[in-house]
PDB file of C-alpha atoms in Angstrom:
ATOM      1  CA  MET T  17      14.905 -23.858   0.232  1.00 40.00           C
ATOM      2  CA  THR T  18      17.995 -21.656   0.447  1.00 43.00           C
ATOM      3  CA  SER T  19      18.384 -17.934   0.584  1.00 45.00           C
ATOM      4  CA  GLY T  20      20.975 -16.026  -1.394  1.00 45.00           C
ATOM      5  CA  THR T  21      23.036 -15.769   1.738  1.00 44.00           C
ATOM      6  CA  GLU T  22      22.976 -19.532   2.383  1.00 45.00           C
ATOM      7  CA  HIS T  23      23.858 -20.141  -1.295  1.00 44.00           C
ATOM      8  CA  GLN T  24      26.830 -17.803  -0.842  1.00 45.00           C
ATOM      9  CA  ARG T  25      28.137 -19.921   2.061  1.00 46.00           C
ATOM     10  CA  VAL T  26      27.940 -23.077  -0.032  1.00 48.00           C
ATOM     11  CA  ARG T  27      29.686 -21.648  -3.098  1.00 61.00           C
ATOM     12  CA  PRO T  28      31.747 -18.429  -2.935  1.00 69.00           C
ATOM     13  CA  MET T  29      30.567 -15.818  -5.454  1.00 73.00           C
ATOM     14  CA  ARG T  30      32.583 -14.491  -8.353  1.00 85.00           C
ATOM     15  CA  ALA T  31      33.102 -10.709  -8.224  1.00 86.00           C
ATOM     16  CA  ASP T  32      30.451 -10.031 -10.888  1.00 86.00           C
ATOM     17  CA  ALA T  33      27.944 -12.328  -9.163  1.00 87.00           C
ATOM     18  CA  ARG T  34      28.637 -10.532  -5.844  1.00 90.00           C
ATOM     19  CA  ARG T  35      27.999  -7.154  -7.524  1.00 93.00           C
ATOM     20  CA  ASN T  36      24.719  -8.422  -8.962  1.00 94.00           C
ATOM     21  CA  TYR T  37      23.685  -9.840  -5.585  1.00 94.00           C
ATOM     22  CA  GLU T  38      24.379  -6.535  -3.803  1.00 93.00           C
ATOM     23  CA  ARG T  39      22.607  -4.522  -6.494  1.00 95.00           C
ATOM     24  CA  LEU T  40      19.568  -6.798  -6.240  1.00 95.00           C
ATOM     25  CA  LEU T  41      19.491  -6.456  -2.445  1.00 92.00           C
ATOM     26  CA  ALA T  42      19.754  -2.674  -2.599  1.00 92.00           C
ATOM     27  CA  GLN T  43      16.977  -2.485  -5.224  1.00 95.00           C
ATOM     28  CA  ALA T  44      14.787  -4.866  -3.223  1.00 93.00           C
ATOM     29  CA  ARG T  45      15.167  -2.753  -0.081  1.00 88.00           C
ATOM     30  CA  GLN T  46      14.046   0.304  -2.016  1.00 90.00           C
ATOM     31  CA  ALA T  47      11.199  -1.496  -3.726  1.00 92.00           C
ATOM     32  CA  PHE T  48       9.900  -3.081  -0.530  1.00 87.00           C
ATOM     33  CA  ALA T  49      10.069   0.308   1.285  1.00 82.00           C
ATOM     34  CA  GLU T  50       8.089   1.985  -1.518  1.00 84.00           C
ATOM     35  CA  HIS T  51       5.709  -0.737  -2.619  1.00 85.00           C
ATOM     36  CA  GLY T  52       5.737  -3.390   0.041  1.00 81.00           C
ATOM     37  CA  THR T  53       7.088  -6.954  -0.007  1.00 82.00           C
ATOM     38  CA  GLY T  54       4.701  -7.713  -2.882  1.00 85.00           C
ATOM     39  CA  ALA T  55       6.681  -5.432  -5.205  1.00 91.00           C
ATOM     40  CA  SER T  56       7.266  -6.738  -8.728  1.00 94.00           C
ATOM     41  CA  LEU T  57      10.383  -8.925  -8.866  1.00 95.00           C
ATOM     42  CA  GLU T  58      10.704  -8.050 -12.519  1.00 96.00           C
ATOM     43  CA  ASP T  59      10.940  -4.369 -11.524  1.00 96.00           C
ATOM     44  CA  VAL T  60      13.512  -5.242  -8.870  1.00 96.00           C
ATOM     45  CA  ALA T  61      15.655  -7.052 -11.464  1.00 96.00           C
ATOM     46  CA  ARG T  62      15.246  -4.277 -13.994  1.00 96.00           C
ATOM     47  CA  GLY T  63      16.185  -1.639 -11.400  1.00 96.00           C
ATOM     48  CA  ALA T  64      19.318  -3.620 -10.520  1.00 96.00           C
ATOM     49  CA  GLY T  65      20.255  -3.768 -14.160  1.00 96.00           C
ATOM     50  CA  VAL T  66      19.992  -7.565 -14.472  1.00 95.00           C
ATOM     51  CA  GLY T  67      17.543 -10.062 -15.964  1.00 95.00           C
ATOM     52  CA  ILE T  68      14.889 -11.896 -13.965  1.00 96.00           C
ATOM     53  CA  GLY T  69      16.871 -15.113 -14.432  1.00 95.00           C
ATOM     54  CA  THR T  70      19.792 -13.559 -12.529  1.00 95.00           C
ATOM     55  CA  LEU T  71      17.473 -12.612  -9.700  1.00 96.00           C
ATOM     56  CA  TYR T  72      16.122 -16.148  -9.428  1.00 96.00           C
ATOM     57  CA  ARG T  73      19.653 -17.633  -9.464  1.00 94.00           C
ATOM     58  CA  HIS T  74      20.400 -15.641  -6.304  1.00 94.00           C
ATOM     59  CA  PHE T  75      16.921 -15.775  -4.776  1.00 93.00           C
ATOM     60  CA  PRO T  76      14.831 -18.764  -5.893  1.00 92.00           C
ATOM     61  CA  ASN T  77      11.549 -17.198  -4.693  1.00 89.00           C
ATOM     62  CA  ARG T  78      10.121 -14.063  -3.104  1.00 87.00           C
ATOM     63  CA  TYR T  79      10.554 -15.402   0.449  1.00 81.00           C
ATOM     64  CA  ALA T  80      14.270 -15.890  -0.185  1.00 84.00           C
ATOM     65  CA  LEU T  81      14.619 -12.245  -1.282  1.00 89.00           C
ATOM     66  CA  VAL T  82      12.498 -10.947   1.645  1.00 84.00           C
ATOM     67  CA  SER T  83      14.595 -13.070   3.988  1.00 80.00           C
ATOM     68  CA  ALA T  84      17.834 -11.608   2.680  1.00 84.00           C
ATOM     69  CA  VAL T  85      16.605  -8.068   3.071  1.00 84.00           C
ATOM     70  CA  PHE T  86      15.299  -8.908   6.561  1.00 79.00           C
ATOM     71  CA  GLU T  87      18.571 -10.564   7.486  1.00 78.00           C
ATOM     72  CA  GLU T  88      20.554  -7.407   6.889  1.00 75.00           C
ATOM     73  CA  ALA T  89      18.294  -5.365   9.160  1.00 75.00           C
ATOM     74  CA  VAL T  90      18.274  -8.135  11.780  1.00 81.00           C
ATOM     75  CA  ARG T  91      21.995  -7.584  12.411  1.00 83.00           C
ATOM     76  CA  ASP T  92      21.233  -4.142  13.741  1.00 83.00           C
ATOM     77  CA  LEU T  93      18.406  -5.420  15.933  1.00 89.00           C
ATOM     78  CA  LEU T  94      20.603  -8.191  17.308  1.00 91.00           C
ATOM     79  CA  ALA T  95      23.385  -5.770  18.122  1.00 92.00           C
ATOM     80  CA  ARG T  96      20.799  -3.576  19.909  1.00 94.00           C
ATOM     81  CA  SER T  97      19.462  -6.523  21.916  1.00 95.00           C
ATOM     82  CA  ARG T  98      23.019  -7.343  23.130  1.00 95.00           C
ATOM     83  CA  ALA T  99      23.536  -3.729  24.227  1.00 96.00           C
ATOM     84  CA  LEU T 100      20.229  -3.747  26.077  1.00 97.00           C
ATOM     85  CA  LEU T 101      21.222  -6.805  28.143  1.00 96.00           C
ATOM     86  CA  ASP T 102      23.268  -4.375  30.254  1.00 93.00           C
ATOM     87  CA  ALA T 103      20.435  -1.902  30.768  1.00 95.00           C
ATOM     88  CA  PRO T 104      19.589  -1.253  34.447  1.00 95.00           C
ATOM     89  CA  ARG T 105      15.825  -1.767  33.941  1.00 95.00           C
ATOM     90  CA  PRO T 106      15.175  -5.185  32.316  1.00 95.00           C
ATOM     91  CA  CYS T 107      11.521  -4.547  31.497  1.00 93.00           C
ATOM     92  CA  ALA T 108      12.279  -1.142  29.932  1.00 93.00           C
ATOM     93  CA  ALA T 109      15.008  -2.816  27.896  1.00 96.00           C
ATOM     94  CA  LEU T 110      12.574  -5.399  26.568  1.00 95.00           C
ATOM     95  CA  VAL T 111      10.036  -2.738  25.714  1.00 93.00           C
ATOM     96  CA  ALA T 112      12.640  -0.608  23.956  1.00 94.00           C
ATOM     97  CA  TRP T 113      13.656  -3.575  21.798  1.00 95.00           C
ATOM     98  CA  LEU T 114      10.063  -4.478  20.883  1.00 94.00           C
ATOM     99  CA  ARG T 115       9.441  -0.839  19.942  1.00 92.00           C
ATOM    100  CA  GLU T 116      12.481  -0.942  17.650  1.00 91.00           C
ATOM    101  CA  ILE T 117      11.151  -4.043  15.948  1.00 88.00           C
ATOM    102  CA  ILE T 118       7.895  -2.235  15.208  1.00 88.00           C
ATOM    103  CA  THR T 119       9.840   0.788  13.861  1.00 85.00           C
ATOM    104  CA  HIS T 120      11.869  -1.458  11.641  1.00 81.00           C
ATOM    105  CA  ALA T 121       8.838  -3.377  10.320  1.00 78.00           C
ATOM    106  CA  SER T 122       7.195  -0.061   9.403  1.00 76.00           C
ATOM    107  CA  GLU T 123      10.038   0.642   6.945  1.00 73.00           C
ATOM    108  CA  TYR T 124       8.986  -2.275   4.748  1.00 71.00           C
ATOM    109  CA  ARG T 125       5.276  -2.579   3.977  1.00 70.00           C
ATOM    110  CA  GLY T 126       4.192  -6.203   4.082  1.00 67.00           C
ATOM    111  CA  LEU T 127       7.093  -7.436   6.188  1.00 68.00           C
ATOM    112  CA  SER T 128       4.979  -7.962   9.318  1.00 64.00           C
ATOM    113  CA  ARG T 129       2.434 -10.007   7.367  1.00 68.00           C
ATOM    114  CA  ALA T 130       5.237 -12.086   5.851  1.00 67.00           C
ATOM    115  CA  LEU T 131       6.828 -12.695   9.224  1.00 64.00           C
ATOM    116  CA  MET T 132       3.514 -13.729  10.760  1.00 63.00           C
ATOM    117  CA  SER T 133       2.896 -16.175   7.870  1.00 64.00           C
ATOM    118  CA  ALA T 134       6.333 -17.655   8.184  1.00 60.00           C
ATOM    119  CA  ALA T 135       6.055 -18.180  11.922  1.00 56.00           C
ATOM    120  CA  GLY T 136       3.926 -21.311  11.387  1.00 56.00           C
ATOM    121  CA  ASP T 137       6.408 -22.795   8.877  1.00 58.00           C
ATOM    122  CA  GLU T 138       9.733 -23.501  10.545  1.00 60.00           C
ATOM    123  CA  SER T 139      11.137 -24.803   7.255  1.00 57.00           C
ATOM    124  CA  SER T 140      10.731 -21.453   5.479  1.00 58.00           C
ATOM    125  CA  ALA T 141      13.763 -19.257   4.857  1.00 57.00           C
ATOM    126  CA  LEU T 142      12.070 -16.358   6.522  1.00 62.00           C
ATOM    127  CA  ALA T 143      11.323 -18.343   9.654  1.00 64.00           C
ATOM    128  CA  ARG T 144      14.918 -19.545   9.822  1.00 66.00           C
ATOM    129  CA  CYS T 145      16.045 -15.939   9.371  1.00 65.00           C
ATOM    130  CA  SER T 146      13.958 -14.915  12.388  1.00 73.00           C
ATOM    131  CA  SER T 147      15.346 -17.590  14.710  1.00 80.00           C
ATOM    132  CA  PRO T 148      18.217 -15.348  15.957  1.00 87.00           C
ATOM    133  CA  MET T 149      15.598 -12.714  16.724  1.00 87.00           C
ATOM    134  CA  ARG T 150      13.691 -15.124  18.938  1.00 90.00           C
ATOM    135  CA  GLU T 151      16.887 -16.034  20.771  1.00 93.00           C
ATOM    136  CA  ALA T 152      17.800 -12.385  21.299  1.00 94.00           C
ATOM    137  CA  GLY T 153      14.278 -11.580  22.522  1.00 95.00           C
ATOM    138  CA  GLN T 154      14.303 -14.640  24.769  1.00 96.00           C
ATOM    139  CA  ALA T 155      17.418 -13.335  26.562  1.00 97.00           C
ATOM    140  CA  LEU T 156      15.774  -9.961  27.183  1.00 97.00           C
ATOM    141  CA  LEU T 157      12.510 -11.578  28.263  1.00 97.00           C
ATOM    142  CA  LEU T 158      14.179 -13.955  30.693  1.00 97.00           C
ATOM    143  CA  ARG T 159      16.054 -11.089  32.282  1.00 97.00           C
ATOM    144  CA  ALA T 160      12.800  -9.152  32.760  1.00 96.00           C
ATOM    145  CA  GLN T 161      11.106 -12.293  34.169  1.00 96.00           C
ATOM    146  CA  ARG T 162      13.950 -12.981  36.577  1.00 96.00           C
ATOM    147  CA  ALA T 163      13.623  -9.374  37.764  1.00 94.00           C
ATOM    148  CA  GLY T 164       9.961 -10.099  38.537  1.00 94.00           C
ATOM    149  CA  ALA T 165       8.771  -7.439  36.058  1.00 93.00           C
ATOM    150  CA  VAL T 166       7.166  -9.763  33.500  1.00 94.00           C
ATOM    151  CA  ARG T 167       4.864 -12.716  34.144  1.00 93.00           C
ATOM    152  CA  GLY T 168       6.573 -16.113  33.949  1.00 93.00           C
ATOM    153  CA  ASP T 169       4.042 -17.616  31.554  1.00 94.00           C
ATOM    154  CA  VAL T 170       4.869 -15.120  28.750  1.00 94.00           C
ATOM    155  CA  SER T 171       6.673 -16.696  25.761  1.00 95.00           C
ATOM    156  CA  ILE T 172       8.914 -14.874  23.291  1.00 94.00           C
ATOM    157  CA  GLY T 173       7.051 -16.518  20.386  1.00 90.00           C
ATOM    158  CA  ASP T 174       3.730 -15.000  21.503  1.00 90.00           C
ATOM    159  CA  LEU T 175       5.370 -11.667  22.257  1.00 93.00           C
ATOM    160  CA  LEU T 176       6.950 -11.410  18.790  1.00 89.00           C
ATOM    161  CA  GLN T 177       3.662 -12.421  17.125  1.00 87.00           C
ATOM    162  CA  LEU T 178       1.894  -9.670  19.057  1.00 91.00           C
ATOM    163  CA  THR T 179       4.630  -7.185  18.089  1.00 90.00           C
ATOM    164  CA  ASN T 180       4.268  -8.107  14.391  1.00 84.00           C
ATOM    165  CA  ALA T 181       0.481  -7.806  14.707  1.00 88.00           C
ATOM    166  CA  ILE T 182       0.896  -4.342  16.163  1.00 92.00           C
ATOM    167  CA  ALA T 183       3.227  -3.345  13.330  1.00 87.00           C
ATOM    168  CA  LEU T 184       0.698  -4.691  10.804  1.00 86.00           C
ATOM    169  CA  ALA T 185      -2.150  -2.777  12.425  1.00 90.00           C
ATOM    170  CA  ALA T 186      -0.093   0.440  12.377  1.00 88.00           C
ATOM    171  CA  GLU T 187       0.869  -0.181   8.754  1.00 82.00           C
ATOM    172  CA  GLU T 188      -2.792  -0.500   7.759  1.00 85.00           C
ATOM    173  CA  THR T 189      -3.800   2.622   9.730  1.00 88.00           C
ATOM    174  CA  PRO T 190      -1.333   5.303   8.572  1.00 84.00           C
ATOM    175  CA  SER T 191      -3.714   8.062   9.633  1.00 91.00           C
ATOM    176  CA  ASP T 192      -3.073   7.197  13.327  1.00 92.00           C
ATOM    177  CA  PRO T 193       0.700   7.543  13.960  1.00 88.00           C
ATOM    178  CA  ASP T 194       0.298   6.813  17.709  1.00 92.00           C
ATOM    179  CA  LEU T 195      -1.571   3.517  17.238  1.00 93.00           C
ATOM    180  CA  ALA T 196       1.482   1.261  17.523  1.00 91.00           C
ATOM    181  CA  ASP T 197       2.576   2.798  20.799  1.00 91.00           C
ATOM    182  CA  ARG T 198      -0.946   2.529  22.299  1.00 93.00           C
ATOM    183  CA  LEU T 199      -1.285  -1.104  21.256  1.00 93.00           C
ATOM    184  CA  LEU T 200       2.138  -1.957  22.615  1.00 91.00           C
ATOM    185  CA  ARG T 201       1.281  -0.395  25.943  1.00 90.00           C
ATOM    186  CA  LEU T 202      -2.013  -2.363  26.009  1.00 91.00           C
ATOM    187  CA  THR T 203      -0.042  -5.564  25.368  1.00 89.00           C
ATOM    188  CA  LEU T 204       2.442  -4.736  28.145  1.00 87.00           C
ATOM    189  CA  ARG T 205      -0.400  -4.297  30.630  1.00 87.00           C
ATOM    190  CA  GLY T 206      -1.233  -7.930  30.000  1.00 86.00           C
ATOM    191  CA  ILE T 207       2.296  -9.329  30.485  1.00 88.00           C
ATOM    192  CA  THR T 208       3.858  -7.155  33.193  1.00 85.00           C
ATOM    193  CA  THR T 209       3.574  -7.532  36.919  1.00 75.00           C
ATOM    194  CA  ASP T 210       3.898  -3.781  37.393  1.00 60.00           C
ATOM    195  CA  PRO T 211       2.655  -0.854  35.312  1.00 54.00           C
ATOM    196  CA  PRO T 212       4.519  -0.866  31.972  1.00 51.00           C
ATOM    197  CA  PRO T 213       7.441   1.541  31.716  1.00 54.00           C
ATOM    198  CA  ALA T 214       6.853   4.896  30.150  1.00 54.00           C
ATOM    199  CA  PRO T 215       8.010   5.340  26.531  1.00 50.00           C
TER     200      PRO T 215
END
């Protein structure tokens, strides 16, 4: 299985194909934000001004399209994780990054569920897309553990699954805007050696 981005690396796109690819990505971002990751792919293609066949040439399935949208946003989260590696309080830096993941996931309904489903299938495009996130989170987690602020038996895989679960719970309870922060703080009480840092 290859995403549109992987396909691009194998064979450079012609200018018209690149324009179609970028229009499809922009339309998918909008559709996922408004209707969730289960949005109609036919509507995405129509909104981008192309046929459904063109969409499938770039993105062979829904996961490939979700992965490509996710990959764009991941760049920002990865840059943020690198900046936080220099923060003076390692645990607070980890918490800040996890909170940003939740905020990002809330922008695309259904993304948290898709990420949780992909976590058990390392061969999926979405799982491969999230590998750099695990590496970035691992660096922040190790720094907090070495500082003695987070328990040594905490894994980044479990922590990201919990973060996605919190984002999913918040998504399904829009009437409680503070739910995600409360659940994150409850999670932190279970992993930290000291009281979790204030938001």
